[in-house]
Amino acid sequence: MGEVAEFPVEGGSQDPAGLPRQERLEALRRQIAAIPVRGESARPRPAEPATSPVPVDRLLPVPEPLARLLPDGGLVRGSVVSFSGAMSLLIGVLASATAAGGHAAVVGHRRLGLLAAAEMGAELSRIALIPEPGPDPVEVAAVLLDGMDLVVLGLGGAVVPPARTRAVVARARSKGAALMVTDGRWDGAHVRLEAAVHGYRGLSASARGRLCGTGLSVRAQGRAFQPRVARIDLCAGRTGVEWRPGEPARVGSVPRPAEVAR
């Protein structure tokens, strides 16, 4: 499983060690440069849908029930995904990418569920954490795109100007990395994902029993496809969490982000 790496980037002009913030970013670039090159052997290879126009080496794998919801069967390298709602879905994406050999970084999420990620099969040694990215998390994420397959960026409620988003998208495309943004506004995302908890398995009507599963309602929509909704079940398996297709859901049945259970 390995140990997760944490890269501190302090928010002030200097960090406790006395280095200016720009030097800290340069140090971060050097750390990223030390990550093994994302060659063919390191690139995750999801099953390619028969109708997908995207080559398989341009896709990052996701949990199978989510793959069925996405037109290309995974996250396209160079694309931006806007995510809101239940974090278990995002953690599942991290787990799938790193379990298949990819490197990922998480920026601005102080309480990421690493235990949940491990139970979903994540390779923690391939996940870099930057919980305190400072005043400009977008800049930190842009640096990380150089060496990662997947970068998760928590915006902390910020609204990113269109000119800035275009520059970051261009960088992601040139580096062949996927970017997932959360907790803020990012116009022009290629795909938008929303997830909400819709129920639990193992509990009786009196809320007694042993919790053995969680149900999610997931909504996906994008520039090139109409909204799609699916139910996904997370169930306790013998070796960890298993992802299973749930009951069919109707389009529009997922609560809006403000109503989503986290």
Coordinates of C-alpha atoms in Angstrom, one line a residue, residues 17-146:
A17 CA 11.9 27.3 7.4
G18 CA 12.4 30.9 6.1
L19 CA 12.1 30.1 2.4
P20 CA 10.1 32.5 0.2
R21 CA 7.0 31.1 -1.3
Q22 CA 8.4 31.2 -4.8
E23 CA 11.3 29.1 -3.7
R24 CA 8.8 26.6 -2.2
L25 CA 7.1 26.3 -5.5
E26 CA 10.5 25.7 -7.2
A27 CA 11.1 23.0 -4.6
L28 CA 7.8 21.5 -5.4
R29 CA 8.7 21.5 -9.1
R30 CA 11.9 19.6 -8.3
Q31 CA 9.9 17.0 -6.2
I32 CA 7.5 16.5 -9.1
A33 CA 10.5 16.1 -11.5
A34 CA 11.7 13.3 -9.3
I35 CA 8.6 11.3 -9.9
P36 CA 9.1 8.5 -12.4
V37 CA 8.2 9.4 -16.0
R38 CA 4.7 8.5 -16.9
G39 CA 5.6 5.9 -19.5
E40 CA 3.5 3.3 -21.1
S41 CA 4.0 0.9 -18.2
A42 CA 2.8 3.4 -15.7
R43 CA -0.3 4.5 -17.6
P44 CA -3.5 3.0 -16.3
R45 CA -5.4 1.1 -19.0
P46 CA -9.2 0.9 -18.5
A47 CA -11.3 -1.2 -20.7
E48 CA -12.0 0.8 -23.9
P49 CA -15.7 1.1 -24.7
A50 CA -16.5 0.0 -28.3
T51 CA -18.0 3.4 -29.1
S52 CA -15.2 5.5 -27.5
P53 CA -13.3 7.8 -30.0
V54 CA -10.6 8.3 -27.3
P55 CA -7.6 6.0 -27.5
V56 CA -7.3 3.8 -24.4
D57 CA -3.9 5.3 -23.4
R58 CA -5.7 8.7 -23.1
L59 CA -8.0 7.5 -20.4
L60 CA -7.7 7.2 -16.7
P61 CA -9.7 4.4 -15.1
V62 CA -12.6 5.0 -12.8
P63 CA -14.8 2.6 -10.8
E64 CA -16.7 0.4 -13.3
P65 CA -20.2 1.6 -12.5
L66 CA -19.0 5.2 -13.0
A67 CA -17.3 4.2 -16.2
R68 CA -20.6 3.1 -17.6
L69 CA -22.0 6.6 -17.0
L70 CA -19.1 8.4 -18.8
P71 CA -19.2 8.4 -22.7
D72 CA -15.5 7.5 -22.9
G73 CA -15.5 5.0 -20.1
G74 CA -13.0 7.0 -17.9
L75 CA -11.4 10.4 -17.4
V76 CA -9.9 11.8 -20.5
R77 CA -6.3 13.0 -20.1
G78 CA -6.1 16.8 -20.6
S79 CA -9.7 17.3 -19.5
V80 CA -11.2 19.1 -16.5
V81 CA -14.0 17.5 -14.4
S82 CA -16.0 19.6 -12.0
F83 CA -17.1 17.6 -9.0
S84 CA -19.6 18.2 -6.1
G85 CA -21.2 16.1 -3.5
A86 CA -20.4 12.8 -1.7
M87 CA -16.6 12.5 -1.4
S88 CA -16.7 8.7 -1.6
L89 CA -17.1 9.0 -5.4
L90 CA -14.0 11.2 -5.7
I91 CA -12.0 8.9 -3.5
G92 CA -13.0 6.0 -5.7
V93 CA -11.6 7.8 -8.7
L94 CA -8.3 8.4 -6.9
A95 CA -8.3 4.7 -5.9
S96 CA -8.9 3.5 -9.4
A97 CA -6.2 5.7 -10.9
T98 CA -3.5 4.9 -8.4
A99 CA -4.3 1.2 -8.2
A100 CA -3.7 1.0 -11.9
G101 CA -0.3 2.6 -11.7
G102 CA -1.1 6.3 -12.0
H103 CA 0.2 9.2 -9.8
A104 CA -2.2 11.6 -8.2
A105 CA -2.1 14.8 -6.2
V106 CA -4.7 16.3 -3.9
V107 CA -4.6 20.0 -3.3
G108 CA -6.5 21.9 -0.7
H109 CA -8.4 19.0 0.9
R110 CA -7.4 18.8 4.6
R111 CA -9.5 15.8 5.6
L112 CA -9.3 13.4 2.7
G113 CA -10.4 9.9 3.7
L114 CA -7.2 8.0 3.2
L115 CA -8.5 5.0 5.1
A116 CA -11.5 4.9 2.7
A117 CA -9.1 5.2 -0.2
A118 CA -7.0 2.3 1.0
E119 CA -10.1 0.2 1.4
M120 CA -11.1 1.0 -2.2
G121 CA -7.7 -0.3 -3.3
A122 CA -5.7 2.9 -3.6
E123 CA -1.9 2.8 -3.8
L124 CA -1.2 5.5 -1.2
S125 CA 2.4 5.8 -2.1
R126 CA 1.3 7.2 -5.4
I127 CA -0.8 10.0 -3.8
A128 CA 0.7 13.4 -2.9
L129 CA -1.1 15.6 -0.5
I130 CA -0.9 19.4 -0.4
P131 CA -3.5 20.2 2.3
E132 CA -2.3 23.8 2.8
P133 CA -1.5 25.1 -0.7
G134 CA -1.5 28.8 0.3
P135 CA -3.3 31.7 -1.2
D136 CA -3.1 30.4 -4.8
P137 CA -4.1 26.7 -5.0
V138 CA -4.6 27.0 -8.7
E139 CA -0.9 27.8 -9.2
V140 CA 0.1 24.8 -7.1
A141 CA -2.2 22.5 -9.1
A142 CA -0.8 23.8 -12.4
V143 CA 2.7 22.9 -11.2
L144 CA 1.6 19.4 -10.2
L145 CA 0.1 18.8 -13.7
D146 CA 3.7 18.4 -14.9

